[in-house]
PDB file of C-alpha atoms in Angstrom:
ATOM      1  CA  MET A 413     125.564 141.881  61.838  1.00 65.00           C
ATOM      2  CA  ASP A 414     122.366 140.263  62.963  1.00 80.00           C
ATOM      3  CA  ARG A 415     122.799 137.218  65.142  1.00 84.00           C
ATOM      4  CA  ILE A 416     120.760 134.042  64.635  1.00 87.00           C
ATOM      5  CA  ALA A 417     118.975 132.063  67.340  1.00 87.00           C
ATOM      6  CA  CYS A 418     120.378 128.621  68.236  1.00 86.00           C
ATOM      7  CA  LYS A 419     117.837 125.947  67.300  1.00 84.00           C
ATOM      8  CA  ASN A 420     118.544 124.147  70.583  1.00 83.00           C
ATOM      9  CA  CYS A 421     118.615 126.806  73.285  1.00 80.00           C
ATOM     10  CA  GLY A 422     117.536 129.980  71.522  1.00 82.00           C
ATOM     11  CA  ALA A 423     120.670 131.933  72.329  1.00 82.00           C
ATOM     12  CA  LYS A 424     121.858 134.305  69.617  1.00 85.00           C
ATOM     13  CA  ALA A 425     125.074 133.446  67.772  1.00 82.00           C
ATOM     14  CA  LEU A 426     126.994 134.759  64.769  1.00 86.00           C
ATOM     15  CA  PRO A 427     125.752 133.490  61.393  1.00 83.00           C
ATOM     16  CA  SER A 428     129.157 131.992  60.737  1.00 84.00           C
ATOM     17  CA  THR A 429     128.903 129.954  63.939  1.00 82.00           C
ATOM     18  CA  ILE A 430     125.392 128.811  63.143  1.00 83.00           C
ATOM     19  CA  GLU A 431     126.478 127.772  59.672  1.00 83.00           C
ATOM     20  CA  LYS A 432     129.536 125.911  61.006  1.00 81.00           C
ATOM     21  CA  THR A 433     127.658 123.993  63.717  1.00 82.00           C
ATOM     22  CA  GLY A 434     124.506 123.169  61.782  1.00 83.00           C
ATOM     23  CA  GLY A 435     122.260 125.618  63.561  1.00 86.00           C
ATOM     24  CA  LEU A 436     123.716 125.504  67.072  1.00 83.00           C
ATOM     25  CA  CYS A 437     125.459 128.065  69.207  1.00 82.00           C
ATOM     26  CA  MET A 438     128.973 127.080  70.217  1.00 78.00           C
ATOM     27  CA  PRO A 439     128.070 126.034  73.816  1.00 75.00           C
ATOM     28  CA  CYS A 440     125.343 123.680  72.522  1.00 79.00           C
ATOM     29  CA  PHE A 441     127.657 122.430  69.769  1.00 76.00           C
ATOM     30  CA  LYS A 442     130.351 121.562  72.300  1.00 70.00           C
ATOM     31  CA  GLY A 443     127.784 119.950  74.586  1.00 65.00           C
ATOM     32  CA  GLN A 444     129.041 118.726  77.955  1.00 46.00           C
ATOM     33  CA  ASP A 445     132.479 120.127  77.355  1.00 48.00           C
ATOM     34  CA  GLN A 446     131.233 123.672  77.696  1.00 51.00           C
ATOM     35  CA  PRO A 447     132.495 125.557  80.737  1.00 51.00           C
ATOM     36  CA  GLU A 448     130.028 126.710  83.417  1.00 53.00           C
ATOM     37  CA  SER A 449     130.468 130.279  82.267  1.00 51.00           C
ATOM     38  CA  TRP A 450     128.957 129.368  78.895  1.00 50.00           C
ATOM     39  CA  ARG A 451     125.535 128.515  80.302  1.00 54.00           C
ATOM     40  CA  THR A 452     122.928 130.312  78.238  1.00 59.00           C
ATOM     41  CA  GLY A 453     120.393 132.724  79.587  1.00 60.00           C
ATOM     42  CA  ARG A 454     117.629 130.208  78.832  1.00 63.00           C
ATOM     43  CA  GLN A 455     119.406 127.531  80.865  1.00 71.00           C
ATOM     44  CA  ILE A 456     119.716 129.880  83.803  1.00 71.00           C
ATOM     45  CA  VAL A 457     116.032 130.805  83.561  1.00 70.00           C
ATOM     46  CA  GLU A 458     115.056 127.122  83.442  1.00 77.00           C
ATOM     47  CA  GLU A 459     117.187 126.363  86.492  1.00 78.00           C
ATOM     48  CA  MET A 460     115.657 129.268  88.394  1.00 78.00           C
ATOM     49  CA  GLU A 461     112.161 128.106  87.416  1.00 83.00           C
ATOM     50  CA  SER A 462     112.957 124.596  88.643  1.00 82.00           C
ATOM     51  CA  ILE A 463     114.123 126.033  91.964  1.00 82.00           C
ATOM     52  CA  LYS A 464     110.956 128.140  92.239  1.00 81.00           C
ATOM     53  CA  GLN A 465     108.798 125.088  91.576  1.00 85.00           C
ATOM     54  CA  SER A 466     110.644 123.091  94.229  1.00 84.00           C
ATOM     55  CA  ILE A 467     110.153 125.868  96.757  1.00 84.00           C
ATOM     56  CA  ALA A 468     106.455 126.139  95.869  1.00 82.00           C
ATOM     57  CA  ALA A 469     106.017 122.361  96.245  1.00 84.00           C
ATOM     58  CA  ALA A 470     107.733 122.425  99.639  1.00 85.00           C
ATOM     59  CA  LYS A 471     105.506 125.286 100.807  1.00 79.00           C
ATOM     60  CA  SER A 472     102.412 123.449  99.574  1.00 80.00           C
ATOM     61  CA  ALA A 473     103.451 120.279 101.432  1.00 78.00           C
ATOM     62  CA  LEU A 474     104.061 122.253 104.620  1.00 79.00           C
ATOM     63  CA  LYS A 475     100.667 123.915 104.288  1.00 76.00           C
ATOM     64  CA  GLU A 476      98.961 120.561 103.746  1.00 76.00           C
ATOM     65  CA  ASP A 477     100.750 119.069 106.761  1.00 68.00           C
ATOM     66  CA  SER A 478      99.648 122.032 108.853  1.00 72.00           C
ATOM     67  CA  GLU A 479      96.042 121.722 107.674  1.00 74.00           C
ATOM     68  CA  ASN A 480      96.059 117.967 108.390  1.00 72.00           C
ATOM     69  CA  ALA A 481      97.438 118.614 111.868  1.00 71.00           C
ATOM     70  CA  ASN A 482      94.741 121.217 112.494  1.00 79.00           C
ATOM     71  CA  ARG A 483      91.997 118.837 111.342  1.00 81.00           C
ATOM     72  CA  GLN A 484      93.363 116.060 113.537  1.00 82.00           C
ATOM     73  CA  SER A 485      93.550 118.417 116.493  1.00 85.00           C
ATOM     74  CA  GLN A 486      89.932 119.440 115.884  1.00 89.00           C
ATOM     75  CA  ARG A 487      88.833 115.797 115.660  1.00 90.00           C
ATOM     76  CA  ARG A 488      90.607 115.081 118.931  1.00 90.00           C
ATOM     77  CA  ARG A 489      88.716 117.949 120.600  1.00 91.00           C
ATOM     78  CA  ASN A 490      85.440 116.704 119.109  1.00 91.00           C
ATOM     79  CA  PHE A 491      86.136 113.197 120.390  1.00 94.00           C
ATOM     80  CA  LEU A 492      86.824 114.428 123.928  1.00 94.00           C
ATOM     81  CA  THR A 493      83.679 116.557 123.837  1.00 94.00           C
ATOM     82  CA  THR A 494      81.656 113.548 122.672  1.00 95.00           C
ATOM     83  CA  ILE A 495      83.026 111.226 125.360  1.00 96.00           C
ATOM     84  CA  ALA A 496      82.409 113.853 128.028  1.00 95.00           C
ATOM     85  CA  GLN A 497      78.677 113.577 127.207  1.00 95.00           C
ATOM     86  CA  ARG A 498      78.462 109.804 127.698  1.00 95.00           C
ATOM     87  CA  HIS A 499      76.280 110.071 130.793  1.00 94.00           C
ATOM     88  CA  SER A 500      73.798 112.494 129.220  1.00 95.00           C
ATOM     89  CA  VAL A 501      73.566 111.577 125.522  1.00 95.00           C
ATOM     90  CA  ASP A 502      72.242 108.381 123.953  1.00 96.00           C
ATOM     91  CA  ASN A 503      74.987 105.867 123.200  1.00 97.00           C
ATOM     92  CA  SER A 504      73.868 105.497 119.591  1.00 96.00           C
ATOM     93  CA  LEU A 505      74.493 109.188 118.964  1.00 96.00           C
ATOM     94  CA  LEU A 506      77.873 109.060 120.667  1.00 97.00           C
ATOM     95  CA  GLN A 507      78.870 106.017 118.625  1.00 97.00           C
ATOM     96  CA  GLU A 508      77.804 107.642 115.361  1.00 96.00           C
ATOM     97  CA  ASP A 509      79.790 110.795 116.141  1.00 96.00           C
ATOM     98  CA  ILE A 510      82.982 108.898 116.997  1.00 97.00           C
ATOM     99  CA  TYR A 511      82.567 106.575 114.029  1.00 97.00           C
ATOM    100  CA  ALA A 512      82.250 109.619 111.749  1.00 95.00           C
ATOM    101  CA  LEU A 513      85.481 111.061 113.161  1.00 95.00           C
ATOM    102  CA  LEU A 514      87.282 107.781 112.513  1.00 96.00           C
ATOM    103  CA  MET A 515      85.918 107.536 108.968  1.00 95.00           C
ATOM    104  CA  GLU A 516      87.252 111.032 108.320  1.00 92.00           C
ATOM    105  CA  LYS A 517      90.649 110.030 109.700  1.00 93.00           C
ATOM    106  CA  GLN A 518      90.684 106.912 107.531  1.00 94.00           C
ATOM    107  CA  ALA A 519      89.819 108.918 104.422  1.00 92.00           C
ATOM    108  CA  GLU A 520      92.589 111.388 105.183  1.00 89.00           C
ATOM    109  CA  GLN A 521      95.363 109.162 106.518  1.00 90.00           C
ATOM    110  CA  GLY A 522      94.368 105.578 105.790  1.00 92.00           C
ATOM    111  CA  ALA A 523      93.381 102.793 108.176  1.00 93.00           C
ATOM    112  CA  ALA A 524      97.039 102.146 108.998  1.00 94.00           C
ATOM    113  CA  ALA A 525      96.997 105.406 110.999  1.00 94.00           C
ATOM    114  CA  PHE A 526      94.493 103.970 113.507  1.00 97.00           C
ATOM    115  CA  SER A 527      95.696 103.117 116.984  1.00 97.00           C
ATOM    116  CA  ARG A 528      94.563  99.676 118.142  1.00 97.00           C
ATOM    117  CA  PRO A 529      91.622 101.091 120.183  1.00 98.00           C
ATOM    118  CA  GLU A 530      90.581 103.218 117.204  1.00 98.00           C
ATOM    119  CA  GLN A 531      90.752 100.147 114.990  1.00 98.00           C
ATOM    120  CA  VAL A 532      88.583  98.202 117.461  1.00 98.00           C
ATOM    121  CA  PHE A 533      85.988 100.974 117.612  1.00 98.00           C
ATOM    122  CA  TYR A 534      85.912 101.375 113.833  1.00 98.00           C
ATOM    123  CA  THR A 535      85.671  97.624 113.192  1.00 98.00           C
ATOM    124  CA  VAL A 536      82.775  97.077 115.603  1.00 98.00           C
ATOM    125  CA  SER A 537      80.985 100.234 114.420  1.00 98.00           C
ATOM    126  CA  ASP A 538      81.282  99.081 110.838  1.00 97.00           C
ATOM    127  CA  MET A 539      79.828  95.708 111.837  1.00 98.00           C
ATOM    128  CA  LEU A 540      76.859  97.360 113.549  1.00 97.00           C
ATOM    129  CA  HIS A 541      76.183  99.522 110.512  1.00 96.00           C
ATOM    130  CA  GLN A 542      76.299  96.610 108.098  1.00 96.00           C
ATOM    131  CA  LEU A 543      74.362  94.118 110.228  1.00 96.00           C
ATOM    132  CA  ASN A 544      71.607  96.627 110.936  1.00 94.00           C
ATOM    133  CA  SER A 545      71.423  97.392 107.205  1.00 92.00           C
ATOM    134  CA  GLY A 546      71.190  93.860 105.884  1.00 93.00           C
ATOM    135  CA  GLY A 547      72.592  91.199 108.176  1.00 96.00           C
ATOM    136  CA  PHE A 548      75.727  89.136 107.750  1.00 97.00           C
ATOM    137  CA  SER A 549      75.340  88.930 103.961  1.00 95.00           C
ATOM    138  CA  SER A 550      75.585  92.713 103.810  1.00 95.00           C
ATOM    139  CA  TYR A 551      78.473  92.764 106.258  1.00 97.00           C
ATOM    140  CA  LEU A 552      80.490  90.172 104.376  1.00 97.00           C
ATOM    141  CA  TYR A 553      79.786  91.698 100.976  1.00 96.00           C
ATOM    142  CA  ASN A 554      80.796  95.209 102.032  1.00 96.00           C
ATOM    143  CA  SER A 555      83.282  94.590 104.835  1.00 96.00           C
ATOM    144  CA  GLY A 556      84.307  90.944 104.730  1.00 96.00           C
ATOM    145  CA  HIS A 557      87.914  92.022 104.140  1.00 96.00           C
ATOM    146  CA  LEU A 558      87.836  93.438 107.701  1.00 96.00           C
ATOM    147  CA  ALA A 559      86.400  90.267 109.243  1.00 97.00           C
ATOM    148  CA  HIS A 560      89.850  89.097 110.391  1.00 97.00           C
ATOM    149  CA  LEU A 561      89.728  91.962 112.932  1.00 98.00           C
ATOM    150  CA  LEU A 562      86.156  91.516 114.115  1.00 98.00           C
ATOM    151  CA  SER A 563      86.231  88.618 116.568  1.00 97.00           C
ATOM    152  CA  ASP A 564      89.129  90.020 118.582  1.00 98.00           C
ATOM    153  CA  SER A 565      87.646  93.531 118.459  1.00 98.00           C
ATOM    154  CA  LEU A 566      84.425  92.254 120.033  1.00 98.00           C
ATOM    155  CA  LYS A 567      86.503  90.446 122.634  1.00 98.00           C
ATOM    156  CA  GLN A 568      88.350  93.684 123.401  1.00 98.00           C
ATOM    157  CA  ILE A 569      85.139  95.529 124.256  1.00 98.00           C
ATOM    158  CA  GLY A 570      83.699  92.570 126.192  1.00 98.00           C
ATOM    159  CA  ALA A 571      80.911  91.682 123.732  1.00 98.00           C
ATOM    160  CA  VAL A 572      81.231  87.935 124.357  1.00 97.00           C
ATOM    161  CA  ARG A 573      77.825  86.803 123.068  1.00 98.00           C
ATOM    162  CA  CYS A 574      78.107  88.853 119.898  1.00 98.00           C
ATOM    163  CA  LYS A 575      81.591  87.418 119.384  1.00 98.00           C
ATOM    164  CA  ASN A 576      80.127  83.906 119.511  1.00 98.00           C
ATOM    165  CA  ILE A 577      77.564  84.797 116.834  1.00 98.00           C
ATOM    166  CA  VAL A 578      80.268  86.296 114.640  1.00 98.00           C
ATOM    167  CA  ASP A 579      82.463  83.240 115.087  1.00 97.00           C
ATOM    168  CA  ASP A 580      79.546  81.033 113.993  1.00 97.00           C
ATOM    169  CA  ALA A 581      78.996  83.227 110.927  1.00 97.00           C
ATOM    170  CA  ILE A 582      82.659  83.018 109.961  1.00 96.00           C
ATOM    171  CA  SER A 583      82.580  79.233 110.409  1.00 96.00           C
ATOM    172  CA  ILE A 584      79.867  79.078 107.734  1.00 96.00           C
ATOM    173  CA  TYR A 585      82.166  81.094 105.471  1.00 95.00           C
ATOM    174  CA  GLY A 586      84.623  78.266 106.043  1.00 94.00           C
ATOM    175  CA  LYS A 587      87.710  80.329 106.779  1.00 94.00           C
ATOM    176  CA  THR A 588      88.721  83.834 107.649  1.00 94.00           C
ATOM    177  CA  PRO A 589      87.787  85.955 104.624  1.00 96.00           C
ATOM    178  CA  ALA A 590      90.662  87.287 102.538  1.00 97.00           C
ATOM    179  CA  GLN A 591      91.912  90.750 103.456  1.00 96.00           C
ATOM    180  CA  ASP A 592      92.033  91.738  99.793  1.00 96.00           C
ATOM    181  CA  TYR A 593      88.538  92.978  98.937  1.00 96.00           C
ATOM    182  CA  ASP A 594      88.421  91.629  95.388  1.00 96.00           C
ATOM    183  CA  VAL A 595      89.682  88.206  96.457  1.00 97.00           C
ATOM    184  CA  MET A 596      87.162  88.171  99.298  1.00 97.00           C
ATOM    185  CA  LEU A 597      84.313  88.912  96.867  1.00 96.00           C
ATOM    186  CA  GLN A 598      85.362  85.981  94.707  1.00 97.00           C
ATOM    187  CA  GLU A 599      85.359  83.720  97.776  1.00 96.00           C
ATOM    188  CA  LEU A 600      81.944  84.982  98.859  1.00 96.00           C
ATOM    189  CA  SER A 601      80.484  84.551  95.383  1.00 96.00           C
ATOM    190  CA  HIS A 602      81.641  80.938  95.331  1.00 96.00           C
ATOM    191  CA  ILE A 603      80.268  80.211  98.813  1.00 95.00           C
ATOM    192  CA  THR A 604      76.863  81.760  98.094  1.00 95.00           C
ATOM    193  CA  ASN A 605      76.521  80.492  94.500  1.00 95.00           C
ATOM    194  CA  ASN A 606      76.943  83.928  92.918  1.00 94.00           C
ATOM    195  CA  PHE A 607      75.097  85.566  95.823  1.00 94.00           C
ATOM    196  CA  ASP A 608      71.913  83.554  95.234  1.00 94.00           C
ATOM    197  CA  ASN A 609      71.988  82.005  98.713  1.00 93.00           C
ATOM    198  CA  ASP A 610      71.824  83.768 102.068  1.00 92.00           C
ATOM    199  CA  LEU A 611      73.467  81.340 104.471  1.00 96.00           C
ATOM    200  CA  TRP A 612      73.359  83.474 107.604  1.00 97.00           C
ATOM    201  CA  ALA A 613      69.654  83.829 108.425  1.00 96.00           C
ATOM    202  CA  GLN A 614      70.081  82.098 111.788  1.00 97.00           C
ATOM    203  CA  GLN A 615      72.985  84.337 112.821  1.00 97.00           C
ATOM    204  CA  ASP A 616      71.038  87.413 111.687  1.00 97.00           C
ATOM    205  CA  CYS A 617      68.138  86.419 113.922  1.00 97.00           C
ATOM    206  CA  GLN A 618      70.470  85.771 116.865  1.00 97.00           C
ATOM    207  CA  PHE A 619      72.055  89.183 116.422  1.00 97.00           C
ATOM    208  CA  TYR A 620      68.741  91.051 116.171  1.00 96.00           C
ATOM    209  CA  TYR A 621      67.530  89.465 119.420  1.00 96.00           C
ATOM    210  CA  LEU A 622      70.870  89.776 121.174  1.00 96.00           C
ATOM    211  CA  ASP A 623      70.511  90.911 124.800  1.00 94.00           C
ATOM    212  CA  GLU A 624      73.971  92.470 124.904  1.00 97.00           C
ATOM    213  CA  ASN A 625      74.342  96.239 124.863  1.00 97.00           C
ATOM    214  CA  ILE A 626      77.147  96.531 122.346  1.00 97.00           C
ATOM    215  CA  LEU A 627      76.800 100.317 122.089  1.00 97.00           C
ATOM    216  CA  ALA A 628      77.290 100.740 125.822  1.00 97.00           C
ATOM    217  CA  LEU A 629      80.304  98.432 125.751  1.00 98.00           C
ATOM    218  CA  LEU A 630      81.742 100.331 122.808  1.00 98.00           C
ATOM    219  CA  ILE A 631      81.400 103.739 124.452  1.00 98.00           C
ATOM    220  CA  LYS A 632      82.827 102.406 127.710  1.00 98.00           C
ATOM    221  CA  PHE A 633      85.790 101.026 125.759  1.00 98.00           C
ATOM    222  CA  ALA A 634      86.392 104.412 124.125  1.00 98.00           C
ATOM    223  CA  ALA A 635      86.128 106.193 127.480  1.00 97.00           C
ATOM    224  CA  ASN A 636      88.692 103.805 128.981  1.00 97.00           C
ATOM    225  CA  ASN A 637      91.107 104.469 126.110  1.00 97.00           C
ATOM    226  CA  THR A 638      90.700 108.204 125.509  1.00 96.00           C
ATOM    227  CA  ASP A 639      94.467 108.752 125.427  1.00 96.00           C
ATOM    228  CA  GLN A 640      94.726 106.507 122.349  1.00 95.00           C
ATOM    229  CA  PHE A 641      91.957 108.166 120.334  1.00 95.00           C
ATOM    230  CA  THR A 642      93.898 110.800 118.456  1.00 88.00           C
ATOM    231  CA  CYS A 643      91.342 110.752 115.604  1.00 81.00           C
TER     232      CYS A 643
END
């Protein structure tokens, strides 16, 4: 006698059983009361597939962790190589190389993974990039949510005169910009009348004529804290 597939699990059952249960095999019909020995072949296959997927996911996570560790180790070597050249290579090139390593780390692990010296270096480097691109308006528009770190970061590297300029710029803002980027943009839009007004021309001029070698201070800071640049 040909058996009929259960409409729930696909297991074959006698026609009389299928008719009695409304299309189900007896294990499915009895539901949770079925003994372990009644598990269908399909259920076993599904359980094995779930186990295989879990193992594959664990292997993938281990591989990713290993690759991340290898990339971090390579960045660390690149950082040490860069710092070792500080007496023979232009500071601007050294700063760009280290900044690039930190941007890669941020993209991979997030800014929360920075040590405090890495955070200082990144914050000041970001300031230099933005100010040289378009002054304090550019800095605040693109990186104002990091401004709460800037004054102390400049203090950490010994850039006292630049710190004073930054403090003046923030005073025009009226308060420390919000750390949430979208909120900060709303604040900035209100302060500048929907970005129609550039209020920081004087601070821009002071920065461009600043007689303080921030790059040299930044590289010296990194060299003095090499053990905390894991990158």
